[in-house]
Amino acid sequence: MKSTNPTTGETIETYDDHTESEIEERLSNAETAFEAWRERPVAERETKLAAVATLLRERTEEYAELMTREMGKPIAQAEAEVEKCAWVCDHYAEHAGRYLQDEQHASPPGSKVKTIYEPLGPVLAIMPWNFPFWQAFRFIAPYLTAGNVGLLKHASNVPGCALAIEEVFRDAGYPEGTFQSLLIPSDRVDTVLSDSRVKAATLTGSGPAGQAVAATAGENLKKTVLELGGSDPYVVLDDADVEAAATTGAWSRNLNGGQSCIAAKRFVVHDAVYEEFIKRFVAEIESFTVGDPMEQDTDVGPQARQDLMEGIHQQVAESVDAGATVLTGGEPLDCEGAYYPPTVLADVPPGCPVDAEEVFGPVAAVYRVSDEDAAIEKANDTEFGLGASIWTDDLDRGERIAGRIDAGCTYINELVKSDPRVPFGGVKESGYGRELSEAGIKEFVNPKTVWSQQPQTNDEDEVTIE
């Protein structure tokens, strides 16, 4: 397993995969750690998490540079990612106890009934490279604070990030085995997930990876949460603030080099504002600085790997061959590194790659529609259902349309984003389950009913109906 700088193609460092005996040791450590960790008061777990937030902020520069070296994220965006990880730790350090409070229920005289929330045990997380810290912290912060322990199988091109995340929890004083990274290839995941000591799994990644994890987990009756791909529609209606929609849309498509499941990917624009939107949208995209991701003023760096960049270009080339028009970009940059320029395609024919597939890079597909119903139809014309963005000056109209779009989350006059305070997840081929907020922390707990009944005070027979 090696870490390669996508800006230069140079190998940063090589890591040995964990051996069978090392994996066994980590599984055993997780099982042992869980028995003690689950008994710690929630308040104590919250305090530990707050310490992690402090360390993250102290090490922002170090961890941001590590992300940028391993997967090419512009340094300013990497610094923001570390801060977001600290924020999710702050959130659960403040709210986990309230989220996990016992829930009281109505009950007959002489009884008391409540639901308590108990952790499940070791949770395996299979995480991607595109947000190498945030994706991991999105699962770690709630699940560990609920009393579970974590095992992270990170993407093979960001092993340094995986070990750094393990380091920060160790340095914050978490007990040994509470959180561990597994440096293993994808073909070893099935064996780990099948192990009886692993009680649940969460995955952020591709559809095929999600299907494989869900199948193995289902065979072993283990709970899963899957956040898979997306082809998010960005709907601009006839009454939208076109300048704001174009500016935000350009950033939503190109943030993190376009390598985001919730990036705006299909821009569905009402005919009445189409020409103005295109003009502003292309101009905004062409203003982005593409270059060295270590420079603070860089907006778009390289793609995370050379093969990923080549795959994006193939999708673009095949779509152009099918009839799409390139408005800007469209060819790999002639320079060292896996650079693909921000690209806009119009006249996109149905069924071509940028229309039918997820494009995981800085490529926007723009569609002209005649009315609101056509916009909704095009927005839903995808197998995915992660997020959607709607732009209109009429918020009532926006909320009505949001109810007709098939997505796990919709944002009106805002780009789609994940936020610790609200549930996050998708529908259709974008997965199931929710992360973040109260819903997220309760995905991997046992909501146990506890019924307490006063002892009988007489000899009368009691008839029980089950």
Short mmCIF file of C-alpha atoms in Angstrom, two decimals:
data_model
loop_
_atom_site.label_atom_id
_atom_site.label_comp_id
_atom_site.label_asym_id
_atom_site.label_seq_id
_atom_site.Cartn_x
_atom_site.Cartn_y
_atom_site.Cartn_z
CA MET A 1 0.00 0.00 0.00
CA LYS A 2 1.54 3.31 -1.01
CA SER A 3 0.76 6.99 -0.87
CA THR A 4 1.30 8.85 -4.17
CA ASN A 5 1.22 12.61 -4.63
CA PRO A 6 -1.21 13.26 -7.53
CA THR A 7 0.39 16.65 -8.19
CA THR A 8 3.78 15.16 -9.01
CA GLY A 9 3.21 11.42 -9.35
CA GLU A 10 5.91 10.80 -6.75
CA THR A 11 5.56 8.14 -4.08
CA ILE A 12 5.31 9.77 -0.65
CA GLU A 13 5.58 6.65 1.47
CA THR A 14 4.99 2.90 1.29
CA TYR A 15 3.07 1.02 3.99
CA ASP A 16 2.88 -2.70 4.74
CA ASP A 17 -0.59 -4.20 4.74
CA HIS A 18 -1.63 -5.59 8.09
CA THR A 19 -1.00 -9.31 8.31
CA GLU A 20 -3.55 -11.91 9.37
CA SER A 21 -2.10 -11.93 12.87
CA GLU A 22 -2.21 -8.12 13.08
CA ILE A 23 -5.84 -8.08 11.96
CA GLU A 24 -6.66 -10.72 14.55
CA GLU A 25 -4.93 -8.65 17.21
CA ARG A 26 -6.94 -5.55 16.30
CA LEU A 27 -10.23 -7.45 16.32
CA SER A 28 -9.38 -8.89 19.72
CA ASN A 29 -8.40 -5.44 21.01
CA ALA A 30 -11.68 -4.00 19.75
CA GLU A 31 -13.72 -6.69 21.48
CA THR A 32 -11.87 -6.17 24.77
CA ALA A 33 -12.00 -2.39 24.54
CA PHE A 34 -15.75 -2.41 23.92
CA GLU A 35 -16.56 -4.19 27.19
CA ALA A 36 -14.91 -1.39 29.16
CA TRP A 37 -15.78 1.54 26.89
CA ARG A 38 -19.51 0.80 26.86
CA GLU A 39 -19.56 1.21 30.66
CA ARG A 40 -18.02 4.68 30.60
CA PRO A 41 -20.61 7.40 31.29
CA VAL A 42 -21.70 9.34 28.23
CA ALA A 43 -20.39 12.52 29.85
CA GLU A 44 -16.92 11.01 30.00
CA ARG A 45 -17.08 9.99 26.35
CA GLU A 46 -18.17 13.53 25.48
CA THR A 47 -15.14 14.93 27.32
CA LYS A 48 -12.81 12.66 25.34
CA LEU A 49 -14.39 13.83 22.09
CA ALA A 50 -13.95 17.47 23.06
CA ALA A 51 -10.25 16.73 23.56
CA VAL A 52 -10.10 15.37 20.00
CA ALA A 53 -11.57 18.64 18.70
CA THR A 54 -8.86 20.58 20.52
CA LEU A 55 -6.09 18.43 19.05
CA LEU A 56 -7.52 18.73 15.55
CA ARG A 57 -7.44 22.50 15.73
CA GLU A 58 -3.89 22.46 17.09
CA ARG A 59 -2.78 20.21 14.21
CA THR A 60 -4.77 21.82 11.39
CA GLU A 61 -1.74 22.67 9.28
CA GLU A 62 -0.14 19.23 9.71
CA TYR A 63 -3.27 17.27 8.83
CA ALA A 64 -4.30 19.59 5.99
CA GLU A 65 -0.90 19.21 4.33
CA LEU A 66 -1.14 15.44 4.70
CA MET A 67 -4.50 15.39 2.90
CA THR A 68 -3.22 17.64 0.14
CA ARG A 69 -0.13 15.52 -0.43
CA GLU A 70 -2.07 12.25 -0.52
CA MET A 71 -5.11 13.16 -2.64
CA GLY A 72 -4.57 16.65 -4.05
CA LYS A 73 -7.18 18.69 -2.18
CA PRO A 74 -6.37 22.45 -2.29
CA ILE A 75 -4.79 23.36 1.03
CA ALA A 76 -7.40 25.95 2.03
CA GLN A 77 -10.13 23.36 1.54
CA ALA A 78 -8.11 20.80 3.49
CA GLU A 79 -7.80 23.23 6.39
CA ALA A 80 -11.56 23.77 6.27
CA GLU A 81 -12.04 20.00 6.36
CA VAL A 82 -10.02 19.67 9.57
CA GLU A 83 -12.10 22.42 11.13
CA LYS A 84 -15.31 20.66 10.08
CA CYS A 85 -14.07 17.50 11.79
CA ALA A 86 -13.48 19.52 14.96
CA TRP A 87 -17.01 20.92 14.59
CA VAL A 88 -18.63 17.47 14.44
CA CYS A 89 -16.67 16.55 17.57
CA ASP A 90 -17.91 19.74 19.27
CA HIS A 91 -21.46 18.87 18.28
CA TYR A 92 -21.53 15.40 19.78
CA ALA A 93 -19.47 16.47 22.78
CA GLU A 94 -22.33 18.86 23.53
CA HIS A 95 -25.39 16.89 22.40
CA ALA A 96 -24.67 13.13 22.60
CA GLY A 97 -26.02 12.81 26.14
CA ARG A 98 -29.29 14.46 25.17
CA TYR A 99 -29.63 12.37 22.02
CA LEU A 100 -29.14 9.17 24.04
CA GLN A 101 -31.39 10.04 26.99
CA ASP A 102 -33.78 7.35 28.12
CA GLU A 103 -37.19 7.74 26.51
CA GLN A 104 -40.17 7.32 28.85
CA HIS A 105 -43.42 5.72 27.65
CA ALA A 106 -47.02 5.61 28.85
CA SER A 107 -47.65 2.51 30.94
CA PRO A 108 -50.26 0.94 33.25
CA PRO A 109 -50.46 1.84 36.96
CA GLY A 110 -47.67 0.23 38.95
CA SER A 111 -45.29 0.04 36.01
CA LYS A 112 -42.60 2.13 34.38
CA VAL A 113 -41.57 1.68 30.74
CA LYS A 114 -38.67 3.27 28.96
CA THR A 115 -36.36 2.85 25.98
CA ILE A 116 -32.65 2.91 26.65
CA TYR A 117 -29.98 3.16 23.96
CA GLU A 118 -27.16 0.65 24.21
CA PRO A 119 -24.12 0.39 21.91
CA LEU A 120 -23.72 -2.62 19.65
CA GLY A 121 -19.97 -3.24 19.70
CA PRO A 122 -17.16 -2.95 17.13
CA VAL A 123 -18.32 -1.09 14.00
CA LEU A 124 -16.41 -1.47 10.73
CA ALA A 125 -16.22 1.65 8.56
CA ILE A 126 -15.16 1.47 4.91
CA MET A 127 -14.34 5.02 3.89
CA PRO A 128 -13.32 6.79 0.64
CA TRP A 129 -10.42 9.06 -0.22
CA ASN A 130 -12.23 12.21 -1.35
CA PHE A 131 -12.76 13.71 2.13
CA PRO A 132 -10.23 11.54 3.96
CA PHE A 133 -10.74 13.09 7.39
CA TRP A 134 -14.37 14.25 7.26
CA GLN A 135 -15.83 10.98 6.00
CA ALA A 136 -14.13 9.13 8.85
CA PHE A 137 -15.06 11.63 11.56
CA ARG A 138 -18.67 11.64 10.37
CA PHE A 139 -18.90 8.07 11.64
CA ILE A 140 -16.37 8.14 14.48
CA ALA A 141 -17.76 11.08 16.45
CA PRO A 142 -21.31 9.74 16.96
CA TYR A 143 -20.63 6.00 17.03
CA LEU A 144 -17.78 6.09 19.54
CA THR A 145 -19.61 8.55 21.75
CA ALA A 146 -22.60 6.20 21.77
CA GLY A 147 -20.29 3.58 23.30
CA ASN A 148 -19.29 1.58 20.24
CA VAL A 149 -15.68 1.07 19.16
CA GLY A 150 -14.40 1.69 15.65
CA LEU A 151 -12.40 -0.11 12.99
CA LEU A 152 -11.52 2.02 9.96
CA LYS A 153 -10.72 0.46 6.59
CA HIS A 154 -9.71 3.59 4.70
CA ALA A 155 -9.10 3.95 0.96
CA SER A 156 -5.77 2.52 -0.12
CA ASN A 157 -4.44 5.82 -1.50
CA VAL A 158 -4.73 7.68 1.84
CA PRO A 159 -3.03 5.38 4.38
CA GLY A 160 -1.23 8.31 5.99
CA CYS A 161 -4.58 9.95 6.77
CA ALA A 162 -5.88 6.69 8.24
CA LEU A 163 -2.95 6.44 10.64
CA ALA A 164 -3.16 10.14 11.52
CA ILE A 165 -6.81 9.73 12.54
CA GLU A 166 -5.86 6.79 14.73
CA GLU A 167 -3.09 8.93 16.21
CA VAL A 168 -5.36 11.80 17.20
CA PHE A 169 -7.71 9.53 19.15
CA ARG A 170 -4.80 7.84 20.89
CA ASP A 171 -3.28 11.20 21.81
CA ALA A 172 -6.64 12.42 23.12
CA GLY A 173 -6.56 9.63 25.69
CA TYR A 174 -8.98 7.10 24.23
CA PRO A 175 -8.37 3.61 25.66
CA GLU A 176 -6.37 1.18 23.55
CA GLY A 177 -8.52 -0.59 20.98
CA THR A 178 -11.33 1.98 21.05
CA PHE A 179 -10.44 3.19 17.57
CA GLN A 180 -8.09 1.43 15.16
CA SER A 181 -7.19 1.60 11.48
CA LEU A 182 -6.92 -1.51 9.35
CA LEU A 183 -4.44 -1.22 6.49
CA ILE A 184 -6.01 -3.87 4.28
CA PRO A 185 -7.01 -4.10 0.61
CA SER A 186 -10.67 -4.19 -0.37
CA ASP A 187 -10.65 -7.94 -0.92
CA ARG A 188 -10.07 -8.45 2.81
CA VAL A 189 -13.15 -6.50 3.89
CA ASP A 190 -15.51 -9.45 3.51
CA THR A 191 -13.51 -11.57 5.96
CA VAL A 192 -13.39 -8.82 8.59
CA LEU A 193 -17.08 -8.01 8.21
CA SER A 194 -17.99 -11.69 8.56
CA ASP A 195 -16.11 -11.96 11.84
CA SER A 196 -18.51 -12.42 14.75
CA ARG A 197 -16.78 -9.71 16.77
CA VAL A 198 -17.80 -7.05 14.24
CA LYS A 199 -21.40 -6.07 14.92
CA ALA A 200 -22.21 -3.50 12.22
CA ALA A 201 -20.75 -1.68 9.23
CA THR A 202 -20.96 1.66 7.48
CA LEU A 203 -19.69 2.44 4.01
CA THR A 204 -19.31 5.56 1.93
CA GLY A 205 -18.37 4.68 -1.62
CA SER A 206 -19.54 3.25 -4.91
CA GLY A 207 -22.72 1.31 -5.60
CA PRO A 208 -20.94 -2.01 -6.23
CA ALA A 209 -18.95 -1.64 -3.00
CA GLY A 210 -22.15 -0.92 -1.11
CA GLN A 211 -23.90 -3.92 -2.59
CA ALA A 212 -21.01 -6.20 -1.60
CA VAL A 213 -20.97 -4.92 1.98
CA ALA A 214 -24.75 -5.10 2.28
CA ALA A 215 -24.77 -8.69 0.97
CA THR A 216 -22.15 -9.89 3.45
CA ALA A 217 -23.76 -8.00 6.31
CA GLY A 218 -27.16 -9.41 5.39
CA GLU A 219 -25.86 -12.97 5.39
CA ASN A 220 -24.57 -12.33 8.91
CA LEU A 221 -27.59 -10.28 10.10
CA LYS A 222 -25.57 -7.13 10.74
CA LYS A 223 -26.86 -3.58 10.54
CA THR A 224 -25.43 -1.34 7.80
CA VAL A 225 -25.54 2.30 6.78
CA LEU A 226 -24.60 3.04 3.16
CA GLU A 227 -23.87 6.43 1.60
CA LEU A 228 -23.26 5.76 -2.07
CA GLY A 229 -22.97 7.77 -5.27
CA GLY A 230 -24.92 10.77 -6.42
CA SER A 231 -25.83 12.71 -9.53
CA ASP A 232 -27.40 15.67 -7.80
CA PRO A 233 -29.69 17.98 -9.77
CA TYR A 234 -29.27 21.72 -9.43
CA VAL A 235 -32.57 23.24 -10.51
CA VAL A 236 -32.64 26.92 -11.53
CA LEU A 237 -36.20 28.18 -11.99
CA ASP A 238 -37.46 31.19 -13.93
CA ASP A 239 -37.76 33.37 -10.80
CA ALA A 240 -34.30 32.53 -9.41
CA ASP A 241 -31.53 34.98 -8.54
CA VAL A 242 -29.47 33.91 -11.54
CA GLU A 243 -26.23 35.54 -10.45
CA ALA A 244 -26.34 33.82 -7.05
CA ALA A 245 -27.37 30.51 -8.61
CA ALA A 246 -24.52 30.61 -11.12
CA THR A 247 -21.88 31.62 -8.57
CA THR A 248 -22.89 29.02 -5.99
CA GLY A 249 -23.44 26.37 -8.66
CA ALA A 250 -19.97 26.81 -10.10
CA TRP A 251 -18.45 26.29 -6.67
CA SER A 252 -20.75 23.39 -5.82
CA ARG A 253 -19.60 21.55 -8.96
CA ASN A 254 -15.86 22.24 -8.49
CA LEU A 255 -15.32 22.13 -4.73
CA ASN A 256 -12.75 19.41 -3.92
CA GLY A 257 -11.99 19.11 -7.63
CA GLY A 258 -15.56 17.97 -8.22
CA GLN A 259 -14.82 14.80 -6.27
CA SER A 260 -17.88 14.82 -4.04
CA CYS A 261 -20.99 12.64 -3.92
CA ILE A 262 -23.13 15.68 -3.14
CA ALA A 263 -21.61 18.02 -5.70
CA ALA A 264 -24.07 19.61 -8.10
CA LYS A 265 -23.67 17.54 -11.26
CA ARG A 266 -26.73 18.06 -13.48
CA PHE A 267 -27.78 21.70 -13.91
CA VAL A 268 -31.45 21.88 -14.89
CA VAL A 269 -32.21 25.43 -16.01
CA HIS A 270 -35.52 27.04 -17.00
CA ASP A 271 -35.60 28.33 -20.56
CA ALA A 272 -36.42 31.88 -19.39
CA VAL A 273 -33.07 32.27 -17.61
CA TYR A 274 -30.96 29.70 -19.47
CA GLU A 275 -28.84 32.06 -21.56
CA GLU A 276 -28.09 34.39 -18.65
CA PHE A 277 -27.26 31.45 -16.39
CA ILE A 278 -24.90 29.86 -18.92
CA LYS A 279 -23.06 33.14 -19.45
CA ARG A 280 -22.54 33.74 -15.73
CA PHE A 281 -21.88 30.08 -14.91
CA VAL A 282 -19.15 29.60 -17.51
CA ALA A 283 -17.52 32.91 -16.62
CA GLU A 284 -17.43 31.97 -12.93
CA ILE A 285 -15.94 28.55 -13.68
CA GLU A 286 -13.30 30.04 -15.96
CA SER A 287 -12.27 32.39 -13.14
CA PHE A 288 -11.15 29.52 -10.91
CA THR A 289 -7.43 29.11 -10.32
CA VAL A 290 -6.24 25.63 -11.28
CA GLY A 291 -2.80 24.82 -9.95
CA ASP A 292 -0.58 23.72 -7.11
CA PRO A 293 -2.86 22.57 -4.29
CA MET A 294 -0.32 23.72 -1.71
CA GLU A 295 -0.96 27.34 -2.72
CA GLN A 296 -3.64 29.14 -0.70
CA ASP A 297 -5.20 30.79 -3.76
CA THR A 298 -5.71 27.52 -5.69
CA ASP A 299 -9.37 26.66 -6.25
CA VAL A 300 -8.97 23.38 -8.15
CA GLY A 301 -6.07 20.98 -7.77
CA PRO A 302 -5.34 17.67 -9.48
CA GLN A 303 -7.66 14.71 -9.43
CA ALA A 304 -6.77 12.21 -6.74
CA ARG A 305 -5.22 9.68 -9.13
CA GLN A 306 -4.14 9.58 -12.77
CA ASP A 307 -6.52 6.75 -13.60
CA LEU A 308 -9.45 8.68 -12.13
CA MET A 309 -8.63 11.68 -14.30
CA GLU A 310 -8.44 9.47 -17.37
CA GLY A 311 -11.83 7.94 -16.52
CA ILE A 312 -13.44 11.38 -16.30
CA HIS A 313 -12.03 12.36 -19.68
CA GLN A 314 -13.38 9.17 -21.21
CA GLN A 315 -16.86 10.03 -19.93
CA VAL A 316 -16.56 13.52 -21.43
CA ALA A 317 -15.18 12.29 -24.75
CA GLU A 318 -17.91 9.70 -25.17
CA SER A 319 -20.57 12.28 -24.32
CA VAL A 320 -19.16 14.73 -26.88
CA ASP A 321 -19.13 11.96 -29.46
CA ALA A 322 -22.82 11.40 -28.64
CA GLY A 323 -23.62 15.06 -29.31
CA ALA A 324 -22.79 17.12 -26.20
CA THR A 325 -21.22 20.56 -26.71
CA VAL A 326 -18.15 21.67 -24.75
CA LEU A 327 -18.57 25.24 -23.47
CA THR A 328 -15.29 25.28 -21.53
CA GLY A 329 -12.61 22.76 -20.59
CA GLY A 330 -12.95 19.25 -21.97
CA GLU A 331 -9.32 18.16 -22.28
CA PRO A 332 -6.71 17.09 -19.68
CA LEU A 333 -4.25 19.89 -18.94
CA ASP A 334 -0.86 19.60 -20.59
CA CYS A 335 1.18 19.61 -17.41
CA GLU A 336 2.63 17.35 -14.76
CA GLY A 337 0.02 15.83 -12.47
CA ALA A 338 -3.51 14.43 -12.80
CA TYR A 339 -5.12 17.73 -13.77
CA TYR A 340 -8.51 18.01 -15.44
CA PRO A 341 -9.94 21.49 -15.98
CA PRO A 342 -13.37 22.63 -14.82
CA THR A 343 -15.61 21.65 -17.72
CA VAL A 344 -19.15 22.53 -18.83
CA LEU A 345 -21.16 20.47 -21.33
CA ALA A 346 -24.43 21.62 -22.90
CA ASP A 347 -26.84 19.93 -25.33
CA VAL A 348 -26.32 16.75 -23.35
CA PRO A 349 -28.09 13.82 -25.04
CA PRO A 350 -30.04 11.32 -22.92
CA GLY A 351 -28.13 8.20 -22.02
CA CYS A 352 -24.61 9.50 -22.65
CA PRO A 353 -22.10 9.01 -19.78
CA VAL A 354 -22.40 12.49 -18.23
CA ASP A 355 -26.18 12.13 -18.29
CA ALA A 356 -26.61 8.56 -17.07
CA GLU A 357 -23.54 7.99 -14.87
CA GLU A 358 -22.03 9.67 -11.85
CA VAL A 359 -19.18 11.92 -12.98
CA PHE A 360 -16.77 12.18 -10.07
CA GLY A 361 -14.80 15.19 -11.21
CA PRO A 362 -15.14 18.85 -12.29
CA VAL A 363 -17.62 18.32 -15.14
CA ALA A 364 -21.03 20.02 -15.22
CA ALA A 365 -23.86 18.88 -17.51
CA VAL A 366 -26.37 21.66 -18.28
CA TYR A 367 -29.95 21.08 -19.49
CA ARG A 368 -32.54 23.55 -20.79
CA VAL A 369 -36.16 22.85 -19.72
CA SER A 370 -39.38 24.58 -20.66
CA ASP A 371 -41.23 24.66 -17.35
CA GLU A 372 -41.36 23.58 -13.72
CA ASP A 373 -42.77 20.12 -14.41
CA ALA A 374 -40.05 19.42 -16.96
CA ALA A 375 -37.43 20.53 -14.43
CA ILE A 376 -38.76 18.10 -11.83
CA GLU A 377 -38.93 15.29 -14.37
CA LYS A 378 -35.30 15.84 -15.37
CA ALA A 379 -34.17 16.17 -11.76
CA ASN A 380 -35.65 12.73 -11.02
CA ASP A 381 -34.32 11.16 -14.22
CA THR A 382 -31.48 9.33 -12.45
CA GLU A 383 -30.95 6.16 -10.49
CA PHE A 384 -29.41 8.22 -7.69
CA GLY A 385 -31.14 10.15 -4.93
CA LEU A 386 -28.63 11.78 -2.63
CA GLY A 387 -29.17 15.54 -2.70
CA ALA A 388 -30.79 18.29 -4.75
CA SER A 389 -30.59 22.07 -4.91
CA ILE A 390 -33.50 24.30 -5.99
CA TRP A 391 -33.20 27.99 -6.84
CA THR A 392 -36.26 30.25 -6.68
CA ASP A 393 -37.29 33.55 -5.10
CA ASP A 394 -40.52 31.91 -3.88
CA LEU A 395 -39.68 29.75 -0.85
CA ASP A 396 -43.16 28.20 -0.78
CA ARG A 397 -42.66 27.14 -4.38
CA GLY A 398 -39.24 25.80 -3.53
CA GLU A 399 -40.55 23.69 -0.65
CA ARG A 400 -43.38 22.35 -2.80
CA ILE A 401 -40.92 21.28 -5.49
CA ALA A 402 -38.59 19.82 -2.87
CA GLY A 403 -41.40 17.46 -1.94
CA ARG A 404 -41.53 16.18 -5.53
CA ILE A 405 -37.81 15.48 -5.95
CA ASP A 406 -36.50 12.05 -5.00
CA ALA A 407 -33.54 12.79 -2.72
CA GLY A 408 -32.35 12.30 0.83
CA CYS A 409 -31.94 16.05 1.26
CA THR A 410 -32.93 19.16 -0.67
CA TYR A 411 -31.55 22.66 -0.25
CA ILE A 412 -33.36 25.77 -1.48
CA ASN A 413 -31.09 28.63 -2.61
CA GLU A 414 -28.08 26.82 -1.17
CA LEU A 415 -25.65 24.11 -2.23
CA VAL A 416 -26.09 20.61 -0.83
CA LYS A 417 -23.86 20.00 2.19
CA SER A 418 -23.49 17.78 5.21
CA ASP A 419 -23.96 19.45 8.58
CA PRO A 420 -23.60 17.81 12.03
CA ARG A 421 -26.94 19.30 13.10
CA VAL A 422 -29.12 17.62 10.45
CA PRO A 423 -29.54 14.05 9.16
CA PHE A 424 -27.61 13.14 6.03
CA GLY A 425 -28.12 10.26 3.59
CA GLY A 426 -29.77 9.17 0.37
CA VAL A 427 -32.48 7.10 -1.29
CA LYS A 428 -32.60 4.87 -4.37
CA GLU A 429 -29.09 3.89 -5.54
CA SER A 430 -27.57 6.48 -3.20
CA GLY A 431 -27.94 4.17 -0.21
CA TYR A 432 -29.88 4.03 3.03
CA GLY A 433 -29.61 5.01 6.66
CA ARG A 434 -28.67 8.40 8.05
CA GLU A 435 -25.53 9.97 9.44
CA LEU A 436 -25.12 13.00 11.72
CA SER A 437 -27.51 14.66 14.18
CA GLU A 438 -29.67 12.52 16.49
CA ALA A 439 -30.60 10.15 13.68
CA GLY A 440 -26.95 9.38 13.04
CA ILE A 441 -25.95 8.53 16.59
CA LYS A 442 -28.94 6.19 16.89
CA GLU A 443 -28.16 4.10 13.78
CA PHE A 444 -25.82 1.76 15.66
CA VAL A 445 -27.46 1.37 19.05
CA ASN A 446 -29.94 -1.10 20.46
CA PRO A 447 -33.14 0.76 21.42
CA LYS A 448 -33.98 -1.56 24.29
CA THR A 449 -37.38 -1.53 25.97
CA VAL A 450 -37.20 -1.84 29.76
CA TRP A 451 -40.48 -2.56 31.56
CA SER A 452 -40.46 -2.33 35.35
CA GLN A 453 -43.53 -3.73 37.14
CA GLN A 454 -44.33 -3.43 40.83
CA PRO A 455 -44.57 -6.88 42.46
CA GLN A 456 -48.11 -8.26 42.81
CA THR A 457 -49.59 -7.54 46.23
CA ASN A 458 -52.33 -10.22 46.20
CA ASP A 459 -52.86 -13.78 45.06
CA GLU A 460 -55.23 -12.97 42.21
CA ASP A 461 -54.39 -14.69 38.98
CA GLU A 462 -53.23 -12.38 36.23
CA VAL A 463 -54.18 -13.01 32.63
CA THR A 464 -51.43 -12.03 30.26
CA ILE A 465 -52.04 -11.49 26.59
CA GLU A 466 -48.78 -11.64 24.65
#
